[in-house]
XYZ file of C-alpha atoms in Angstrom:
709
model
C 119.898 86.184 67.556
C 116.512 87.020 69.091
C 113.341 85.463 67.720
C 110.181 87.518 67.463
C 107.258 86.155 69.471
C 104.032 85.652 67.523
C 102.199 86.674 70.679
C 103.317 87.602 74.170
C 102.061 84.710 76.266
C 103.055 83.279 79.650
C 105.312 80.756 77.959
C 107.121 83.531 76.072
C 107.463 85.533 79.285
C 108.836 82.629 81.314
C 111.158 81.225 78.646
C 112.617 84.594 77.606
C 116.298 85.030 78.543
C 116.740 86.770 81.899
C 119.808 88.979 82.116
C 121.494 90.084 85.295
C 122.557 93.664 85.833
C 125.580 94.479 83.698
C 129.006 94.835 85.315
C 131.425 97.005 83.293
C 135.192 96.687 83.650
C 137.226 99.692 84.766
C 137.387 101.107 81.238
C 133.728 100.511 80.508
C 134.562 98.684 77.296
C 133.517 95.193 78.414
C 130.397 94.291 80.344
C 129.994 91.018 82.207
C 126.551 89.586 82.808
C 124.710 86.313 83.244
C 121.765 84.956 81.291
C 119.380 82.245 82.422
C 116.839 80.658 80.106
C 114.230 78.006 80.744
C 113.106 75.569 78.031
C 109.628 74.124 78.389
C 110.443 71.662 75.631
C 113.471 70.241 77.472
C 112.183 71.136 80.954
C 115.508 72.515 82.081
C 117.289 75.791 82.753
C 120.483 76.926 81.082
C 122.839 79.494 82.564
C 125.516 81.478 80.769
C 128.246 83.964 81.582
C 128.686 86.411 78.724
C 130.410 89.666 78.012
C 129.189 92.514 75.885
C 131.398 94.773 73.794
C 130.175 98.253 74.706
C 131.275 99.734 71.380
C 129.768 97.178 69.014
C 126.971 95.740 71.133
C 128.268 92.273 70.260
C 127.668 89.614 72.923
C 130.124 86.739 73.416
C 129.457 83.493 75.275
C 132.183 82.738 77.820
C 130.728 79.826 79.820
C 127.543 77.793 79.838
C 127.085 75.929 83.101
C 124.192 76.146 85.597
C 126.685 75.938 88.471
C 128.514 79.131 87.422
C 127.467 82.520 88.810
C 128.555 85.988 89.953
C 131.280 86.982 87.470
C 133.291 89.754 89.151
C 136.038 91.880 87.623
C 139.387 91.966 89.420
C 141.385 93.735 86.681
C 140.625 95.334 83.356
C 140.703 91.948 81.605
C 140.395 89.317 84.341
C 137.461 88.215 86.441
C 136.554 85.540 88.954
C 133.263 83.734 89.460
C 131.635 81.087 91.632
C 130.977 77.437 90.936
C 128.583 75.634 93.237
C 129.790 72.060 93.652
C 128.533 68.820 95.094
C 128.314 68.173 98.824
C 128.160 71.816 99.824
C 131.385 73.044 98.226
C 131.954 76.361 96.460
C 134.824 77.097 94.087
C 136.041 80.617 93.459
C 137.273 80.088 89.892
C 140.218 79.837 89.297
C 141.411 80.272 92.849
C 140.307 77.673 95.386
C 137.567 75.252 96.395
C 136.011 75.759 99.836
C 133.949 73.362 101.893
C 131.135 75.793 102.451
C 128.534 78.023 100.862
C 129.970 81.257 99.436
C 128.048 84.037 97.681
C 127.922 87.799 97.072
C 131.439 88.300 95.719
C 132.853 91.793 95.940
C 136.366 92.809 94.800
C 138.388 96.018 94.837
C 141.765 96.431 93.192
C 144.280 97.900 95.637
C 147.431 97.835 93.496
C 148.821 96.308 90.316
C 149.327 93.014 92.160
C 146.726 93.026 94.939
C 142.944 92.773 94.991
C 140.815 92.919 98.146
C 138.061 90.290 98.207
C 134.931 90.008 100.352
C 131.980 87.628 100.247
C 129.260 86.184 102.433
C 129.624 82.715 103.925
C 127.236 80.506 105.873
C 128.957 80.415 109.259
C 128.634 78.385 112.448
C 128.073 79.954 115.896
C 131.759 79.295 116.526
C 132.642 81.553 113.577
C 133.774 78.750 111.260
C 132.748 78.126 107.664
C 129.795 75.735 107.798
C 130.556 72.372 106.181
C 127.313 70.475 105.592
C 129.137 67.210 104.909
C 131.065 67.310 108.170
C 127.990 68.007 110.287
C 126.577 65.060 112.181
C 123.210 64.118 110.720
C 120.332 64.023 113.236
C 118.035 61.007 113.498
C 114.995 63.196 114.144
C 113.466 66.106 112.267
C 112.331 67.803 115.471
C 112.949 71.523 115.966
C 112.701 73.111 119.402
C 112.428 76.871 119.963
C 112.114 78.931 123.118
C 111.854 82.446 121.637
C 110.172 84.368 118.834
C 111.175 84.146 115.172
C 111.180 80.429 114.514
C 110.889 80.765 110.732
C 111.365 83.474 108.133
C 109.995 83.855 104.588
C 110.371 80.203 103.493
C 112.897 78.672 105.900
C 113.029 77.628 109.542
C 115.567 79.667 111.482
C 118.709 77.678 112.290
C 121.863 78.201 114.285
C 124.121 78.965 111.305
C 124.170 82.553 110.030
C 125.603 84.467 107.092
C 128.803 86.421 107.796
C 131.139 88.653 105.796
C 134.537 87.067 105.122
C 137.525 88.750 103.499
C 140.823 87.873 101.854
C 143.550 89.157 99.561
C 144.141 88.056 95.975
C 147.652 88.264 94.557
C 148.166 88.568 90.810
C 151.238 86.472 89.967
C 152.484 85.657 86.453
C 149.058 85.430 84.917
C 147.609 83.550 87.906
C 145.371 84.660 90.752
C 146.360 83.336 94.174
C 144.522 83.668 97.479
C 147.117 84.939 99.938
C 147.544 83.471 103.403
C 145.662 83.076 105.692
C 142.899 82.657 103.091
C 139.354 83.801 103.817
C 138.844 85.316 107.280
C 135.589 85.937 109.189
C 135.242 89.711 109.620
C 133.065 89.555 112.748
C 133.492 86.252 114.633
C 131.848 85.858 118.028
C 129.638 88.948 117.639
C 126.310 87.290 116.840
C 125.967 89.651 113.892
C 124.499 88.381 110.622
C 125.262 89.907 107.239
C 123.773 89.985 104.669
C 120.452 90.531 106.435
C 117.937 87.799 105.495
C 115.860 87.083 103.587
C 116.781 89.431 100.719
C 120.129 90.920 101.710
C 123.019 90.647 99.279
C 126.291 92.283 98.321
C 124.685 95.694 98.882
C 124.736 94.992 102.628
C 128.525 95.416 102.792
C 131.329 97.295 101.068
C 135.132 97.257 101.101
C 137.955 99.749 100.698
C 141.707 99.593 101.197
C 141.356 100.329 104.909
C 138.438 98.179 105.945
C 134.930 96.773 105.657
C 131.546 98.379 106.323
C 128.495 96.181 106.793
C 124.955 96.229 108.187
C 123.505 93.655 110.572
C 120.472 93.254 112.799
C 120.921 94.135 116.434
C 121.440 90.730 118.116
C 120.066 92.066 121.406
C 116.619 92.985 120.025
C 114.128 90.389 118.829
C 113.996 90.503 115.041
C 110.388 89.278 114.942
C 109.188 92.517 116.508
C 111.820 95.065 115.456
C 113.506 96.262 112.264
C 116.687 97.650 113.794
C 119.837 97.043 111.751
C 123.055 98.900 112.507
C 126.075 99.932 110.473
C 129.454 98.537 111.543
C 132.987 99.356 110.472
C 135.954 96.973 110.666
C 139.269 98.806 110.159
C 141.952 96.658 108.520
C 145.626 97.257 108.021
C 145.498 94.734 105.196
C 143.176 92.054 103.867
C 145.616 89.406 105.119
C 144.914 90.100 108.805
C 144.083 86.782 110.460
C 142.352 88.357 113.465
C 140.271 91.406 112.604
C 139.492 94.016 115.265
C 136.025 94.066 116.780
C 133.450 95.797 114.555
C 132.749 99.396 115.552
C 129.062 100.300 115.654
C 127.937 103.573 114.079
C 125.468 105.537 116.226
C 122.749 107.524 114.448
C 120.757 109.156 117.249
C 116.992 108.952 116.799
C 117.311 106.996 113.554
C 116.900 103.433 114.822
C 115.386 101.427 111.957
C 116.914 99.615 108.995
C 120.444 100.634 107.968
C 121.211 99.846 104.338
C 123.593 100.244 101.396
C 126.934 101.219 102.992
C 129.150 102.659 100.244
C 132.733 103.869 100.563
C 133.943 107.000 98.810
C 136.636 106.468 96.142
C 139.405 107.328 98.619
C 137.907 105.059 101.296
C 137.740 107.876 103.854
C 133.949 108.367 103.871
C 130.874 106.154 103.987
C 127.439 106.995 102.612
C 124.475 104.883 103.706
C 120.755 105.058 104.437
C 118.797 104.530 107.620
C 115.151 104.583 108.685
C 113.859 106.231 111.838
C 111.242 103.747 113.067
C 112.340 100.614 114.857
C 109.154 98.731 113.827
C 108.308 99.990 110.321
C 109.923 98.079 107.479
C 108.815 100.629 104.861
C 109.733 103.797 106.730
C 111.402 106.635 104.827
C 115.112 106.048 104.345
C 117.382 108.970 105.185
C 120.604 109.571 103.286
C 123.569 109.790 105.680
C 127.301 110.265 105.362
C 130.290 109.713 107.653
C 132.853 112.219 106.323
C 135.808 110.502 108.002
C 135.886 106.850 109.113
C 138.422 107.879 111.748
C 135.532 109.600 113.534
C 132.436 107.395 113.395
C 130.598 109.701 115.801
C 130.300 112.357 113.080
C 127.261 111.150 111.155
C 125.580 113.777 108.994
C 122.045 113.567 107.599
C 120.978 115.043 104.280
C 117.908 117.322 104.321
C 117.567 117.043 108.100
C 114.707 119.012 109.680
C 113.943 119.922 113.277
C 110.757 117.853 113.340
C 112.669 114.742 112.247
C 110.577 114.229 109.102
C 113.326 115.164 106.662
C 113.188 117.747 103.907
C 113.070 115.353 100.922
C 109.879 113.319 100.654
C 111.314 110.342 98.756
C 113.263 107.258 99.784
C 116.895 106.953 98.628
C 118.028 103.421 97.928
C 121.066 102.546 95.782
C 124.169 104.733 96.247
C 127.343 105.475 94.272
C 129.980 108.185 94.660
C 131.316 110.161 91.724
C 134.982 109.499 90.992
C 136.033 112.838 92.478
C 133.917 112.223 95.578
C 131.986 115.463 95.134
C 128.603 113.971 94.230
C 126.395 111.050 95.203
C 124.173 109.217 92.752
C 121.114 107.592 94.292
C 117.992 105.763 93.175
C 114.540 106.478 94.602
C 110.996 105.616 93.571
C 109.126 108.479 91.960
C 105.549 108.307 90.658
C 105.640 104.893 89.041
C 109.341 104.876 88.144
C 112.578 104.054 89.932
C 114.533 107.176 89.085
C 118.216 108.081 89.326
C 119.228 111.303 91.090
C 122.378 113.236 91.970
C 123.177 115.353 95.019
C 126.334 116.984 96.440
C 128.175 114.529 98.697
C 128.211 116.925 101.642
C 124.915 117.664 103.420
C 126.129 121.228 103.951
C 126.269 121.700 100.163
C 122.926 119.998 99.504
C 120.847 123.159 99.673
C 118.318 121.954 97.112
C 116.574 118.566 96.708
C 118.372 115.968 94.560
C 118.329 116.484 90.807
C 116.642 113.764 88.796
C 118.986 112.669 86.003
C 117.070 109.635 84.713
C 113.337 109.190 85.175
C 112.126 106.871 82.413
C 111.406 103.232 83.233
C 113.042 101.765 86.324
C 116.728 101.734 87.193
C 117.629 98.320 88.599
C 121.394 98.875 88.895
C 124.037 101.490 88.080
C 127.830 101.624 88.198
C 130.521 104.191 87.499
C 132.566 103.956 84.333
C 136.142 105.240 84.017
C 137.140 108.490 85.777
C 137.953 109.965 82.388
C 134.426 109.464 81.025
C 132.632 110.546 84.226
C 129.640 108.546 83.007
C 127.419 105.856 84.504
C 126.550 102.397 83.224
C 122.849 101.874 83.913
C 120.678 98.743 83.852
C 116.965 99.454 83.409
C 113.670 97.793 82.590
C 110.187 98.984 81.673
C 106.688 97.632 81.141
C 107.679 96.501 77.638
C 111.445 95.902 77.913
C 112.880 93.284 80.264
C 116.503 94.495 80.259
C 118.404 97.441 78.819
C 122.034 98.491 79.244
C 122.803 102.171 78.673
C 125.439 104.810 79.348
C 124.261 107.952 81.110
C 126.123 111.248 81.254
C 124.943 112.846 84.512
C 126.144 116.274 83.376
C 123.694 116.693 80.496
C 121.469 113.661 81.244
C 122.086 112.185 77.790
C 121.391 108.457 77.594
C 122.976 106.139 75.030
C 121.492 102.680 74.605
C 124.063 99.880 74.312
C 121.859 96.800 74.364
C 118.227 95.848 74.904
C 117.539 92.171 75.522
C 114.096 92.435 73.930
C 114.903 95.100 71.326
C 112.968 97.578 73.501
C 109.963 95.274 73.532
C 109.859 94.476 69.813
C 110.862 90.841 70.418
C 107.705 90.443 72.489
C 105.498 92.368 70.096
C 105.205 95.146 72.672
C 105.722 98.898 72.406
C 105.523 101.995 74.584
C 102.445 103.180 72.685
C 100.490 100.590 74.671
C 101.352 102.394 77.909
C 99.741 105.472 79.421
C 98.578 106.726 82.795
C 96.029 108.918 84.530
C 95.403 110.676 87.838
C 92.045 110.574 89.576
C 90.564 111.923 92.804
C 91.490 110.028 95.932
C 89.417 109.434 99.034
C 90.883 112.592 100.596
C 92.564 115.770 99.474
C 94.998 114.041 97.130
C 95.104 112.370 93.747
C 95.741 108.738 92.871
C 97.998 107.695 90.003
C 97.267 104.678 87.803
C 99.226 103.091 84.964
C 97.404 101.759 81.929
C 98.418 99.103 79.431
C 96.386 98.351 76.308
C 96.572 95.386 73.927
C 99.175 95.706 71.181
C 96.368 95.539 68.587
C 94.277 98.128 70.413
C 91.453 99.738 68.423
C 89.788 102.674 70.167
C 86.537 101.997 68.352
C 86.198 98.601 70.074
C 85.267 97.625 73.615
C 87.713 95.733 75.841
C 87.265 94.032 79.190
C 89.084 95.511 82.188
C 91.803 93.817 84.241
C 92.068 95.774 87.495
C 95.338 94.856 89.256
C 95.936 95.656 92.943
C 99.524 95.655 94.209
C 100.950 94.089 97.347
C 103.021 95.537 100.117
C 100.885 97.402 101.016
C 103.768 99.887 100.980
C 104.650 99.187 97.358
C 103.622 100.409 93.930
C 103.038 99.461 90.339
C 105.712 100.993 88.172
C 107.145 101.214 84.697
C 109.198 98.060 85.243
C 109.386 94.455 84.114
C 108.085 91.511 86.121
C 107.956 87.774 85.518
C 105.301 87.278 88.222
C 102.688 90.007 87.691
C 103.297 91.371 84.221
C 100.547 93.720 82.946
C 101.470 92.918 79.330
C 100.375 89.291 79.818
C 96.842 90.448 80.602
C 96.889 93.129 77.910
C 97.819 90.573 75.256
C 94.850 88.466 76.337
C 92.682 91.350 75.158
C 92.265 93.372 78.356
C 92.795 97.016 79.094
C 94.921 96.744 82.216
C 94.770 99.378 84.931
C 97.228 99.256 87.834
C 96.307 101.894 90.442
C 98.597 103.166 93.202
C 96.191 104.043 96.038
C 96.863 105.070 99.629
C 99.772 103.012 100.934
C 101.697 103.221 97.674
C 105.357 104.222 97.696
C 106.992 106.828 95.460
C 104.307 109.497 95.950
C 105.462 111.020 99.207
C 105.232 109.695 102.737
C 101.790 111.151 103.491
C 100.145 108.910 100.894
C 102.199 105.885 101.911
C 101.679 106.303 105.651
C 97.970 107.010 105.191
C 97.259 103.276 105.172
C 98.353 102.786 108.786
C 95.400 101.406 110.772
C 93.219 102.028 107.708
C 93.744 98.974 105.476
C 90.204 98.809 104.143
C 89.426 102.520 104.417
C 91.071 105.097 102.171
C 92.781 102.483 99.950
C 89.423 100.851 99.195
C 87.761 104.190 98.464
C 90.691 105.202 96.260
C 90.092 102.037 94.236
C 86.360 102.784 94.027
C 87.150 106.258 92.666
C 89.655 104.806 90.212
C 87.123 102.264 88.968
C 84.512 105.009 88.488
C 87.046 107.184 86.666
C 87.679 104.365 84.186
C 83.960 104.034 83.515
C 83.609 107.771 82.911
C 86.785 108.585 80.978
C 87.698 105.404 79.100
C 84.818 104.620 76.718
C 86.698 101.730 75.112
C 86.526 99.763 78.392
C 83.542 97.461 78.834
C 82.836 97.934 82.542
C 80.415 95.018 82.460
C 83.342 92.700 81.752
C 85.704 93.735 84.509
C 87.898 91.453 86.606
C 90.126 92.299 89.570
C 93.278 90.550 90.704
C 95.690 91.056 93.582
C 98.470 89.410 95.556
C 99.597 89.707 99.183
C 98.059 92.988 100.375
C 96.396 93.032 96.954
C 94.968 89.622 97.867
C 93.730 91.064 101.151
C 92.029 93.840 99.204
C 90.386 91.298 96.897
C 88.886 89.592 99.970
C 87.868 92.995 101.326
C 86.313 94.043 98.016
C 84.390 90.771 97.921
C 82.474 91.791 101.042
C 81.784 95.353 99.869
C 79.867 97.012 97.000
C 82.856 97.250 94.655
C 82.967 93.455 94.615
C 79.641 93.371 92.799
C 81.152 95.386 89.933
C 83.478 92.589 88.827
C 82.716 89.415 86.911
C 85.547 87.554 88.604
C 88.216 88.067 91.233
C 91.608 86.453 91.740
C 93.136 86.414 95.209
C 96.772 85.335 95.523
C 98.128 85.045 99.069
C 95.542 87.317 100.624
C 94.699 87.811 104.289
C 91.347 86.198 105.101
C 91.095 87.022 108.810
C 92.650 90.112 110.361
C 92.881 88.362 113.724
C 95.312 85.846 112.202
C 98.134 88.364 111.694
C 100.154 86.660 114.421
C 100.475 83.590 112.171
C 103.102 85.548 110.252
C 106.819 85.677 111.129
C 107.633 89.384 110.974
C 105.392 90.611 113.783
C 106.711 94.155 113.444
C 104.487 94.354 110.367
C 101.087 94.094 112.138
C 102.480 95.940 115.170
C 103.009 98.942 112.917
C 100.184 98.686 110.414
C 97.507 97.778 112.990
C 98.747 100.110 115.686
C 99.911 97.707 118.373
C 99.489 94.183 119.656
C 96.450 92.024 119.078
C 95.471 92.292 122.731
C 96.037 96.026 123.108
C 94.442 97.093 119.829
C 92.137 94.249 118.904
C 89.485 96.652 117.618
C 91.693 97.730 114.674
C 92.491 94.129 113.739
C 88.764 93.373 113.773
C 87.728 96.556 111.972
C 89.701 95.684 108.850
C 89.034 91.934 108.948
C 87.666 90.678 105.591
C 86.114 87.619 107.248
C 83.621 89.910 109.019
C 81.866 90.407 105.702
C 81.727 86.862 104.355
C 77.945 87.076 104.526
C 78.185 89.458 101.573
C 80.475 87.281 99.471
C 78.496 86.673 96.264
C 75.000 87.287 97.579
C 72.289 84.918 96.310
C 70.781 87.532 94.101
C 73.957 87.944 92.133
C 75.494 84.453 92.139
C 74.897 81.754 89.579
C 76.305 78.462 90.800
C 76.187 76.620 87.468
C 78.803 76.974 84.719
C 76.817 79.012 82.222
C 75.939 81.766 82.020
C 78.821 83.184 84.091
C 78.253 84.143 87.697
C 78.369 87.882 88.373
C 80.883 87.364 91.183
C 83.417 84.589 91.584
C 86.772 84.146 93.249
C 89.708 81.953 92.402
C 91.533 81.570 95.705
C 95.240 81.308 94.954
C 96.737 81.223 98.412
C 100.174 79.789 98.025
C 101.655 77.818 99.875
C 103.081 75.308 102.296
C 106.394 77.207 102.177
C 104.778 80.605 102.536
C 105.618 81.612 106.099
C 104.673 85.224 105.432
C 101.027 84.251 104.943
C 100.117 80.648 105.848
C 98.091 78.454 103.528
C 95.194 78.303 105.999
C 94.231 81.865 105.014
C 93.553 80.676 101.460
C 91.822 77.488 102.574
C 89.496 79.474 104.831
C 88.513 81.797 101.980
C 87.992 78.841 99.650
C 85.915 76.965 102.234
C 83.655 80.001 102.686
C 83.143 80.338 98.941
C 82.401 76.658 98.499
C 80.053 76.634 101.478
C 78.172 79.604 100.058
C 77.910 78.003 96.632
C 80.113 80.571 94.928
C 81.968 79.232 91.889
C 85.553 78.939 93.119
C 88.777 77.110 92.588
C 91.789 76.472 94.837
C 95.325 76.306 93.465
C 98.377 75.485 95.563
C 102.070 74.709 95.051
C 103.587 72.980 98.107
C 107.129 73.729 96.892
C 106.747 77.514 96.506
C 106.852 80.411 98.952
C 104.991 83.752 98.871
C 105.901 83.908 95.189
C 105.570 81.324 92.416
C 109.106 81.210 91.029
C 109.652 77.847 89.346
C 108.945 78.145 85.605
C 106.758 75.032 85.322
C 104.709 76.094 88.337
C 104.480 79.652 87.085
C 103.197 78.459 83.711
C 100.412 76.542 85.470
C 99.684 79.599 87.628
C 99.340 81.822 84.578
C 97.180 79.306 82.749
C 94.824 78.879 85.695
C 94.525 82.626 86.265
C 93.958 83.455 82.607
C 91.516 80.603 82.090
C 89.582 81.819 85.115
C 89.234 85.476 84.178
C 88.689 84.690 80.496
C 85.825 82.399 81.431
C 83.966 85.250 83.102
C 85.118 88.283 81.113
C 85.092 86.474 77.743
C 88.287 88.107 76.520
C 89.653 85.508 74.122
C 88.216 82.360 75.595
C 90.029 79.097 74.950
C 92.535 80.748 72.614
C 94.606 81.657 75.657
C 95.234 78.048 76.637
C 96.235 77.013 73.129
C 98.649 79.928 72.793
C 100.211 79.114 76.163
C 100.756 75.505 75.137
C 102.065 76.102 71.619
C 104.340 79.129 71.871
C 108.012 78.161 72.000
C 110.832 79.700 73.987
C 112.919 82.624 72.814
C 116.651 82.339 72.170
C 119.345 84.888 72.797
């Protein structure tokens, strides 16, 4: 049963059940998924494995244990899952316990009695499964490095790497047995790491009856300065081979960037995957590629290839699935504020026209094929008002049948699609800028509402019609704001010209796009009180907040919130992925210092809250104020000193300001208790200056209980 929230508050958001993508069995009648829920009353998280009856929509609890994860079908009625144990062990239920860290289960049924299994395992340089208990404990915490890339995201780089391991499961008299020789490292002694950190998962490898395909960074090129990952193929006679052959690298000519999403055809003879061209651009356009026959890895064919190398389709394919007959590919790609699902013939020679969009509402987060007989797809989606929906899509007529919505399509949160709209406004050049709008659920057009102006990170990213537990527009809307989330220059899903336009122009066209968007709101949205506007941003959005602060647009806002924003452009080399500034700022700090300096927010700190506009006492509110939310000690993408520097400037200039930090978080605030504090501090801050609902926010955050599934 789902309880209706009296009001959508941070506590409701963070305590609402979070469902994984659904995993249908081969008939599509049963859907496995996990649900995690956090209770602020008990201060603990619960985790469940459940299955959903696709016909009735009835959900059944199978297990409730925080150590259980990754339920994976191996037959129509049987599945395996992981149990994380004490002292570094992992159990593949009900098969075997391993002294090591196992994740990213993937299974493929090969016969009535055999199932191929693959997973990722933390592996030693010698190619063995890493056993934390057996390792000799050092007496010092010292770390010594002699090359680039000493830490990544939120962890110091160590000697042990993730690797793909494989094995064979035998179905015997109602039991599942791991055949000898057990789990085997698919690429020992190669120096290859898969999945690719920090966000790689089961999508980085795939299996078929004849082998394994996986992607890995080139071990001969420094990963701090390059984005090159290659596709490899390991042919196997069976999944019981104790010594696999050496992985065969797939060559892709001038495409030298990230390789992603290897996916075997149903017969295992072909592989579809994506690859970027640039070797130093993490957000380059992905190209859809296919190897028609794994017996000839030199024959790699590109979809929509053009002589100039730009490609004939202007969007970025991501997730991939083959149709059961192997004649079509289904792919996801961002498109104008959505993550849409498309179909295209599986042969580039037959792909005469751009892909056909078969689902464009909301955002597709996962999709899987159902039975060959149905020829339909099981799709997991979300939207600005709905945190998780499971549906069945018929790609032939694009009909969509809803099976289950975790939030009753937003009703459980008191949200509805009528709160959502969008607009297009003039950009800084010969293009238009798209913005999404979310209004309060009790919106009255005859009233005036303050504006919450949200700026996305990336910068090659976008706001979309999707759910988030970190930056959720509905949270601000339900505080009484009209929320506008613009997608200016640098945004993805609007063609590569707009996205690439931000290169070496961080504070140029994107800033002017935002100025135009702000002016459009004032002219075309009379229900917005432009004198009570606030702006918030994280990562690149945080950079833009610091940039805005030193420029005229900053004087238009009553308050600003900067989360993890760059303070000084010359400090880009404090980050770990140096390929990022090398691309976006056009070279090294010493060869192109002028660009780093040109877009440096710290150059304009003399304009931060000028004396004429700043009131340094609590009331009445200051015209300009910043809450500096640079997080954190574990944020290796953007060190905490960037936030401290911004805060120190504000304090030194007498600008009302506050500093919030979480030493146990990375670039994101993920722990529920920390996130609740984050939301409270942010909402208290903007409400103080925009006078949305004042102290009511804090009381609602404290009193609203958690939702139950």
